[in-house]
Short mmCIF file of C-alpha atoms in Angstrom, two decimals:
data_model
loop_
_atom_site.label_atom_id
_atom_site.label_comp_id
_atom_site.label_asym_id
_atom_site.label_seq_id
_atom_site.Cartn_x
_atom_site.Cartn_y
_atom_site.Cartn_z
CA MET L 721 104.14 84.84 91.06
CA ALA L 722 103.18 85.88 87.45
CA GLU L 723 106.00 85.82 84.57
CA ALA L 724 107.04 88.97 84.01
CA THR L 725 106.48 89.31 79.98
CA SER L 726 108.67 91.78 79.64
CA GLU L 727 112.30 91.22 79.12
CA ASN L 728 115.28 93.43 80.78
CA VAL L 729 113.51 93.48 84.23
CA VAL L 730 115.80 93.37 87.04
CA TRP L 731 114.51 92.44 90.81
CA HIS L 732 115.31 95.28 92.93
CA ALA L 733 115.34 93.89 96.86
CA GLY L 734 115.87 97.32 98.55
CA HIS L 735 118.34 97.26 101.24
CA TYR L 736 115.59 96.07 103.91
CA ASP L 737 114.37 93.03 103.28
CA ARG L 738 110.89 92.26 104.29
CA ALA L 739 111.66 90.61 107.84
CA GLU L 740 113.63 93.39 108.35
CA ARG L 741 110.94 95.73 107.66
CA TRP L 742 108.52 94.14 109.38
CA ASP L 743 111.02 94.19 112.40
CA HIS L 744 112.02 97.59 112.26
CA LEU L 745 108.14 99.04 112.16
CA GLY L 746 107.02 96.23 114.79
CA LEU L 747 104.47 95.14 112.00
CA HIS L 748 103.10 92.04 110.60
CA GLY L 749 101.32 91.74 107.30
CA ALA L 750 98.86 89.46 105.79
CA THR L 751 95.90 89.25 103.81
CA ILE L 752 92.04 88.47 104.44
CA TRP L 753 90.27 87.28 101.95
CA PHE L 754 86.32 87.37 102.41
CA THR L 755 84.22 85.54 99.78
CA GLY L 756 80.77 84.89 99.84
CA LEU L 757 77.56 85.81 97.97
CA SER L 758 76.49 89.68 97.85
CA GLY L 759 74.59 90.32 100.74
CA SER L 760 76.37 87.83 102.42
CA GLY L 761 78.28 90.35 105.12
CA LYS L 762 81.65 90.29 103.90
CA SER L 763 82.57 93.93 103.68
CA THR L 764 80.03 94.46 107.24
CA VAL L 765 82.80 92.44 109.03
CA ALA L 766 85.78 93.54 107.31
CA VAL L 767 84.92 97.17 107.96
CA GLU L 768 84.64 95.68 111.80
CA VAL L 769 88.03 94.28 111.35
CA GLU L 770 89.33 97.33 110.03
CA ARG L 771 88.13 99.15 112.94
CA LEU L 772 89.28 96.58 115.80
CA LEU L 773 92.80 96.37 114.17
CA VAL L 774 93.16 100.12 113.56
CA ASP L 775 92.52 100.84 117.20
CA ARG L 776 95.03 98.48 117.99
CA LYS L 777 97.45 100.67 115.84
CA GLN L 778 97.96 98.21 113.05
CA PRO L 779 97.83 99.44 109.69
CA THR L 780 94.90 98.16 107.97
CA TYR L 781 93.63 98.52 104.45
CA MET L 782 90.33 98.09 102.94
CA LEU L 783 90.71 96.52 99.27
CA ASP L 784 87.64 96.39 98.78
CA GLY L 785 86.23 95.27 95.16
CA ASP L 786 83.79 97.96 94.59
CA ASN L 787 86.31 100.87 95.67
CA LEU L 788 89.09 99.61 93.22
CA ARG L 789 86.65 99.44 90.23
CA HIS L 790 86.23 103.18 90.85
CA GLY L 791 90.63 103.25 89.89
CA LEU L 792 92.53 100.33 89.59
CA ASN L 793 90.04 97.81 87.89
CA GLY L 794 88.16 100.84 86.57
CA ASP L 795 88.57 99.19 82.93
CA LEU L 796 86.88 95.84 83.84
CA GLY L 797 83.66 94.89 83.59
CA PHE L 798 81.43 91.62 85.06
CA THR L 799 82.24 89.02 82.25
CA ALA L 800 84.06 85.65 83.51
CA GLU L 801 87.72 87.04 81.98
CA ASP L 802 87.09 90.45 83.19
CA ARG L 803 86.17 88.91 86.89
CA ASN L 804 89.37 86.57 86.50
CA GLU L 805 91.43 89.64 85.72
CA ASN L 806 90.13 91.63 88.43
CA VAL L 807 90.84 88.92 91.06
CA ARG L 808 93.99 88.94 89.71
CA ARG L 809 94.93 92.33 90.36
CA VAL L 810 93.58 92.56 93.82
CA SER L 811 95.76 89.44 94.70
CA GLU L 812 98.65 91.41 93.68
CA VAL L 813 97.57 94.40 95.22
CA ALA L 814 96.77 92.73 98.68
CA ARG L 815 99.92 90.43 98.48
CA LEU L 816 102.01 93.93 98.24
CA PHE L 817 100.15 95.53 101.11
CA ALA L 818 100.62 92.41 103.22
CA ASP L 819 104.60 92.53 102.29
CA ALA L 820 104.50 96.26 103.23
CA GLY L 821 103.47 95.37 106.68
CA VAL L 822 99.90 96.19 106.50
CA MET L 823 97.01 94.02 106.82
CA ALA L 824 95.02 93.85 103.54
CA LEU L 825 91.16 93.07 103.92
CA VAL L 826 89.64 91.88 100.63
CA PRO L 827 85.79 91.76 100.87
CA LEU L 828 85.36 90.55 97.15
CA VAL L 829 82.25 87.83 95.89
CA SER L 830 84.95 85.67 93.97
CA PRO L 831 82.66 83.45 93.01
CA TYR L 832 85.36 81.05 90.83
CA ARG L 833 87.32 78.41 93.36
CA ALA L 834 90.28 79.16 90.52
CA GLY L 835 90.25 82.45 91.20
CA ARG L 836 90.76 82.35 94.89
CA GLU L 837 93.17 79.52 94.37
CA ARG L 838 95.21 81.91 92.18
CA ALA L 839 95.19 84.67 94.97
CA ARG L 840 96.19 82.18 97.57
CA GLU L 841 99.13 80.40 95.53
CA ILE L 842 100.34 84.58 94.58
CA HIS L 843 100.38 85.06 98.15
CA LYS L 844 102.03 81.32 99.06
CA ALA L 845 104.71 82.23 96.40
CA ALA L 846 105.64 85.88 97.88
CA ASP L 847 105.55 83.79 101.65
CA VAL L 848 103.19 86.30 102.50
CA PRO L 849 100.05 85.19 104.83
CA PHE L 850 96.85 84.81 103.64
CA PHE L 851 93.53 83.86 105.14
CA GLU L 852 90.17 83.15 103.01
CA VAL L 853 87.08 83.70 105.50
CA TYR L 854 83.80 82.33 103.80
CA MET L 855 81.00 83.93 104.37
CA ASP L 856 78.77 80.94 104.38
CA THR L 857 75.34 83.20 104.14
CA PRO L 858 72.62 81.24 102.39
CA LEU L 859 71.11 82.64 98.87
CA ASP L 860 67.53 83.46 100.62
CA VAL L 861 69.29 85.42 103.35
CA ALA L 862 71.77 87.29 101.21
CA GLU L 863 68.99 88.06 99.00
CA SER L 864 66.33 89.14 101.84
CA ARG L 865 69.15 91.79 102.71
CA ASP L 866 69.52 93.13 99.12
CA PRO L 867 71.41 95.69 100.84
CA LYS L 868 72.16 97.18 97.17
CA GLY L 869 69.16 96.20 95.83
CA LEU L 870 70.82 94.13 93.10
CA TYR L 871 69.22 90.81 93.47
CA LYS L 872 65.36 92.39 92.66
CA LEU L 873 67.42 94.04 89.37
CA ALA L 874 69.21 90.50 88.98
CA ARG L 875 65.61 88.68 89.18
CA ALA L 876 64.53 91.16 86.91
CA GLY L 877 66.67 90.11 84.47
CA LYS L 878 68.43 93.83 84.17
CA ILE L 879 72.21 92.46 85.31
CA GLU L 880 73.48 90.00 83.95
CA ASN L 881 76.18 87.40 85.12
CA PHE L 882 74.98 87.69 88.74
CA THR L 883 76.38 85.51 91.20
CA GLY L 884 73.71 83.68 92.88
CA ILE L 885 71.24 83.85 90.19
CA SER L 886 72.57 84.05 86.50
CA ASP L 887 76.25 83.12 87.67
CA PRO L 888 77.43 80.18 89.80
CA TYR L 889 79.04 80.52 93.50
CA GLU L 890 81.99 77.91 94.05
CA ALA L 891 81.80 77.19 98.07
CA PRO L 892 85.23 77.06 99.38
CA VAL L 893 86.63 73.76 99.97
CA ASP L 894 88.70 74.33 102.67
CA PRO L 895 88.60 77.92 103.74
CA ASP L 896 90.66 78.81 106.85
CA LEU L 897 87.54 80.40 108.55
CA VAL L 898 83.68 80.12 108.15
CA LEU L 899 81.47 82.51 109.31
CA GLU L 900 77.44 81.86 109.01
CA PRO L 901 74.96 84.45 110.28
CA GLY L 902 73.84 82.15 113.39
CA MET L 903 77.33 82.81 114.59
CA GLY L 904 76.45 86.31 116.01
CA ARG L 905 76.42 90.12 115.16
CA PRO L 906 79.05 91.52 112.79
CA LYS L 907 81.12 92.55 115.57
CA ALA L 908 81.76 89.33 117.23
CA MET L 909 82.40 87.87 113.51
CA ALA L 910 85.51 90.49 113.53
CA HIS L 911 86.38 89.02 116.87
CA MET L 912 87.11 85.59 115.59
CA VAL L 913 88.80 87.11 112.63
CA LEU L 914 91.00 88.67 115.03
CA GLU L 915 91.60 85.56 117.36
CA MET L 916 92.43 83.92 114.21
CA LEU L 917 95.25 86.45 113.70
CA GLY L 918 96.56 85.84 117.01
CA GLU L 919 96.97 82.53 116.86
CA ASN L 920 99.15 82.78 113.90
CA GLY L 921 101.10 85.42 115.68
CA LEU L 922 100.02 88.15 113.36
CA LEU L 923 98.50 90.81 116.14
CA ARG L 924 100.80 93.43 117.12
CA MET Z 1425 89.99 109.30 89.79
CA ALA Z 1426 89.18 106.98 86.49
CA GLU Z 1427 85.50 106.99 85.87
CA ALA Z 1428 84.20 103.58 86.59
CA THR Z 1429 82.90 101.88 83.63
CA SER Z 1430 81.35 98.95 85.84
CA GLU Z 1431 77.41 99.32 86.80
CA ASN Z 1432 75.90 98.53 90.37
CA VAL Z 1433 79.13 99.38 91.92
CA VAL Z 1434 78.84 101.43 95.33
CA TRP Z 1435 81.51 103.12 97.19
CA HIS Z 1436 82.29 101.91 100.72
CA ALA Z 1437 83.52 104.39 102.72
CA GLY Z 1438 83.86 102.11 105.87
CA HIS Z 1439 83.68 103.25 109.41
CA TYR Z 1440 86.92 105.03 109.62
CA ASP Z 1441 87.76 108.02 107.15
CA ARG Z 1442 91.37 108.37 106.17
CA ALA Z 1443 91.54 111.24 108.79
CA GLU Z 1444 90.62 108.97 111.18
CA ARG Z 1445 92.70 106.24 110.47
CA TRP Z 1446 95.57 108.48 109.94
CA ASP Z 1447 95.09 109.87 113.08
CA HIS Z 1448 94.90 106.67 114.94
CA LEU Z 1449 97.46 105.19 113.56
CA GLY Z 1450 99.41 108.23 113.83
CA LEU Z 1451 100.71 107.87 110.07
CA HIS Z 1452 100.83 110.27 106.97
CA GLY Z 1453 100.98 108.88 103.75
CA ALA Z 1454 102.44 110.35 100.78
CA THR Z 1455 103.50 109.23 97.05
CA ILE Z 1456 107.04 110.11 96.12
CA TRP Z 1457 107.48 109.43 92.55
CA PHE Z 1458 110.91 109.31 91.34
CA THR Z 1459 111.44 110.14 87.47
CA GLY Z 1460 114.17 110.06 85.19
CA LEU Z 1461 116.44 108.09 82.56
CA SER Z 1462 117.48 104.50 83.52
CA GLY Z 1463 120.46 104.99 85.49
CA SER Z 1464 119.59 108.07 86.62
CA GLY Z 1465 119.38 107.17 90.28
CA LYS Z 1466 116.38 106.75 91.16
CA SER Z 1467 115.77 103.06 92.86
CA THR Z 1468 119.10 104.26 94.35
CA VAL Z 1469 118.11 107.04 96.33
CA ALA Z 1470 114.72 105.76 96.60
CA VAL Z 1471 116.15 102.82 98.59
CA GLU Z 1472 117.92 105.45 100.87
CA VAL Z 1473 114.48 107.26 101.53
CA GLU Z 1474 113.13 103.74 102.38
CA ARG Z 1475 115.87 103.26 105.03
CA LEU Z 1476 115.68 106.32 106.65
CA LEU Z 1477 111.94 106.43 106.86
CA VAL Z 1478 111.70 102.81 107.98
CA ASP Z 1479 114.40 103.48 110.71
CA ARG Z 1480 111.85 106.55 111.85
CA LYS Z 1481 109.35 104.04 112.08
CA GLN Z 1482 107.29 104.91 108.99
CA PRO Z 1483 105.57 102.27 106.98
CA THR Z 1484 107.26 102.76 103.70
CA TYR Z 1485 106.70 100.71 100.57
CA MET Z 1486 108.50 100.47 97.24
CA LEU Z 1487 106.65 100.48 94.35
CA ASP Z 1488 109.45 99.91 91.78
CA GLY Z 1489 108.54 99.60 88.35
CA ASP Z 1490 110.82 96.77 87.94
CA ASN Z 1491 109.37 94.91 90.81
CA LEU Z 1492 105.59 95.34 90.12
CA ARG Z 1493 106.20 94.30 86.10
CA HIS Z 1494 106.78 90.88 87.91
CA GLY Z 1495 103.17 90.71 89.45
CA LEU Z 1496 100.65 93.45 88.89
CA ASN Z 1497 101.76 94.49 85.52
CA GLY Z 1498 103.35 91.50 84.39
CA ASP Z 1499 101.09 91.48 81.36
CA LEU Z 1500 102.42 94.55 79.96
CA GLY Z 1501 105.27 95.48 77.54
CA PHE Z 1502 106.92 98.67 77.01
CA THR Z 1503 104.72 99.89 74.24
CA ALA Z 1504 104.05 103.38 74.49
CA GLU Z 1505 100.27 101.91 75.29
CA ASP Z 1506 101.59 99.57 77.81
CA ARG Z 1507 103.95 102.38 79.60
CA ASN Z 1508 100.93 104.39 79.70
CA GLU Z 1509 98.81 101.40 81.63
CA ASN Z 1510 101.75 100.78 83.45
CA VAL Z 1511 102.13 104.32 84.78
CA ARG Z 1512 98.31 104.25 85.41
CA ARG Z 1513 98.35 101.45 87.48
CA VAL Z 1514 101.15 102.10 89.45
CA SER Z 1515 99.49 105.59 90.30
CA GLU Z 1516 96.33 104.02 91.27
CA VAL Z 1517 98.22 101.36 93.60
CA ALA Z 1518 100.57 104.21 95.31
CA ARG Z 1519 97.58 106.15 95.73
CA LEU Z 1520 96.20 103.33 97.64
CA PHE Z 1521 99.30 103.12 99.56
CA ALA Z 1522 99.03 106.45 100.35
CA ASP Z 1523 95.85 106.66 101.51
CA ALA Z 1524 96.48 103.87 103.85
CA GLY Z 1525 98.81 105.88 105.44
CA VAL Z 1526 102.12 104.62 103.85
CA MET Z 1527 105.02 106.26 102.22
CA ALA Z 1528 104.82 104.86 98.43
CA LEU Z 1529 108.12 105.31 96.91
CA VAL Z 1530 107.86 105.03 93.12
CA PRO Z 1531 110.99 105.18 91.20
CA LEU Z 1532 109.78 104.84 87.58
CA VAL Z 1533 111.36 106.23 84.41
CA SER Z 1534 107.69 107.55 83.60
CA PRO Z 1535 109.25 109.27 80.43
CA TYR Z 1536 106.42 111.14 78.94
CA ARG Z 1537 104.71 114.15 80.69
CA ALA Z 1538 101.31 113.14 80.26
CA GLY Z 1539 101.41 109.96 82.39
CA ARG Z 1540 103.15 111.95 85.52
CA GLU Z 1541 100.42 114.48 84.74
CA ARG Z 1542 98.02 111.53 85.44
CA ALA Z 1543 99.33 110.30 88.33
CA ARG Z 1544 99.44 113.59 90.06
CA GLU Z 1545 95.52 114.11 88.73
CA ILE Z 1546 94.92 110.58 90.25
CA HIS Z 1547 96.58 111.60 93.81
CA LYS Z 1548 94.86 115.23 93.33
CA ALA Z 1549 91.37 113.83 93.16
CA ALA Z 1550 91.95 111.49 96.27
CA ASP Z 1551 93.32 114.23 98.05
CA VAL Z 1552 96.71 112.44 98.72
CA PRO Z 1553 100.02 114.06 99.13
CA PHE Z 1554 102.05 113.95 95.55
CA PHE Z 1555 105.48 114.65 94.94
CA GLU Z 1556 107.24 114.87 91.88
CA VAL Z 1557 111.37 114.14 92.13
CA TYR Z 1558 113.15 114.73 89.19
CA MET Z 1559 116.43 112.70 89.02
CA ASP Z 1560 118.42 115.48 86.54
CA THR Z 1561 121.06 113.22 85.41
CA PRO Z 1562 122.46 113.77 81.80
CA LEU Z 1563 122.41 111.00 79.15
CA ASP Z 1564 125.80 110.45 79.02
CA VAL Z 1565 126.10 110.11 82.89
CA ALA Z 1566 123.31 107.84 82.69
CA GLU Z 1567 124.84 105.57 80.05
CA SER Z 1568 128.11 105.72 81.28
CA ARG Z 1569 126.61 104.03 84.58
CA ASP Z 1570 124.75 101.75 82.52
CA PRO Z 1571 123.84 99.50 85.95
CA LYS Z 1572 122.28 97.12 84.06
CA GLY Z 1573 123.75 96.76 80.75
CA LEU Z 1574 120.95 98.24 79.10
CA TYR Z 1575 122.12 101.13 77.11
CA LYS Z 1576 124.70 98.89 75.71
CA LEU Z 1577 122.11 96.55 74.08
CA ALA Z 1578 120.02 99.65 73.28
CA ARG Z 1579 122.85 101.18 71.09
CA ALA Z 1580 123.42 97.55 69.63
CA GLY Z 1581 119.90 97.95 68.73
CA LYS Z 1582 119.11 94.60 70.57
CA ILE Z 1583 116.22 96.48 72.83
CA GLU Z 1584 113.67 98.63 71.07
CA ASN Z 1585 111.69 101.70 72.80
CA PHE Z 1586 114.55 102.33 74.94
CA THR Z 1587 114.29 105.69 76.70
CA GLY Z 1588 117.16 108.34 75.82
CA ILE Z 1589 117.99 106.17 72.55
CA SER Z 1590 115.23 105.25 70.67
CA ASP Z 1591 112.38 106.55 72.78
CA PRO Z 1592 112.10 110.59 74.14
CA TYR Z 1593 112.44 111.76 77.58
CA GLU Z 1594 110.22 114.25 78.50
CA ALA Z 1595 111.70 116.55 81.35
CA PRO Z 1596 109.31 117.63 84.32
CA VAL Z 1597 108.24 121.29 83.79
CA ASP Z 1598 107.49 122.02 87.32
CA PRO Z 1599 108.65 119.15 89.73
CA ASP Z 1600 108.91 119.37 93.47
CA LEU Z 1601 112.06 118.52 93.83
CA VAL Z 1602 115.35 118.54 91.47
CA LEU Z 1603 118.36 116.16 92.14
CA GLU Z 1604 121.33 116.37 90.10
CA PRO Z 1605 124.75 114.39 90.34
CA GLY Z 1606 126.54 117.03 91.67
CA MET Z 1607 124.26 117.48 94.79
CA GLY Z 1608 125.87 114.71 96.47
CA ARG Z 1609 125.93 110.97 97.21
CA PRO Z 1610 122.72 109.00 97.15
CA LYS Z 1611 122.14 109.21 101.37
CA ALA Z 1612 122.43 113.12 101.12
CA MET Z 1613 119.84 113.04 98.04
CA ALA Z 1614 117.45 111.17 100.65
CA HIS Z 1615 117.88 113.65 103.28
CA MET Z 1616 116.31 116.21 100.80
CA VAL Z 1617 113.70 114.58 100.05
CA LEU Z 1618 112.85 113.93 103.83
CA GLU Z 1619 113.15 117.49 104.25
CA MET Z 1620 111.00 118.41 101.28
CA LEU Z 1621 108.16 115.71 103.51
CA GLY Z 1622 109.12 117.67 106.79
CA GLU Z 1623 108.26 121.11 105.70
CA ASN Z 1624 105.05 119.21 104.32
CA GLY Z 1625 103.97 117.87 107.73
CA LEU Z 1626 104.43 114.58 106.82
CA LEU Z 1627 107.04 113.15 109.06
CA ARG Z 1628 106.25 111.31 112.12
#
């Protein structure tokens, strides 16, 4: 957890602690962090996971990197510093959602190992389950999909700091789950995510 | 909603829109924003509201200004600028929680009218229910409670920018609910909040 720089801040635990809240609500929260190149399928799989979980009456929320940039992180750009702050804020918000008993889905390029490790640490410090899912889609496959036409712009030099082209992607060392294009369609991959949650006792 | 300053950001709606999610989950989300002086009873009433809602199996989460300052907003202080950014971020996060179908409880001094209006606008733009609850506790009552010993420090000049002492509190003009010390104990006040939610069709 980040050190509070502000003085005179007192922690309010509330009457119900998390175990009591989760127990009363019959819920478990967790953060599922999808990392990989643009076009690797993070959002597509996350949307399928959302559908499967909501159909099981499990409160679930997509903390899409793009969506958040329209609001909370609308003040941030794509420099290394701003990407780090983006990852930090998304980590903190996901941690709050998971603490609330919601499944927080985070499809976010998050190209730097240190940033993802920080996300894991933020969750660990709060004893909140965290899973790193690595969308291991090779650059040529992701680029051939180019769903937003961004690779084209990046190759033309019209986007700077573009992961995989002009900025590095540091692959996870020990992810909780690796999904590769050959493993099936997005829905099949989503079922693998649910299986992982089930094995950890996190499904309703 | 804040304008995204970043380019190349595409909005992902996901397969289920909010109405579908709320419908499948049987949930309604809303933000309940408690404003008032330190010691006015915001957190105390919010904790009672949390208990009542959780007992009704309604996912609820306390976005306590103090709690958030240990994480997401740990980089912010108490200058007017930092307070504004604090209110902005809390507003955005509360909006996300409410959008997820969670009751977001925000006990936050939020002394400036403009900041609270911005919170309301952020919710309105996303069509998310927002309620401003004004804890109308006079300064002398709040100061006599002084639960964190902060008024004492502020009077001694050991805390700067302290609302009510060295910084202004701008009372709400048209709050959704006003709670005064004479209206009963915290639990009775919490029931008034639930009544307001019920009248707006937001209880399960």
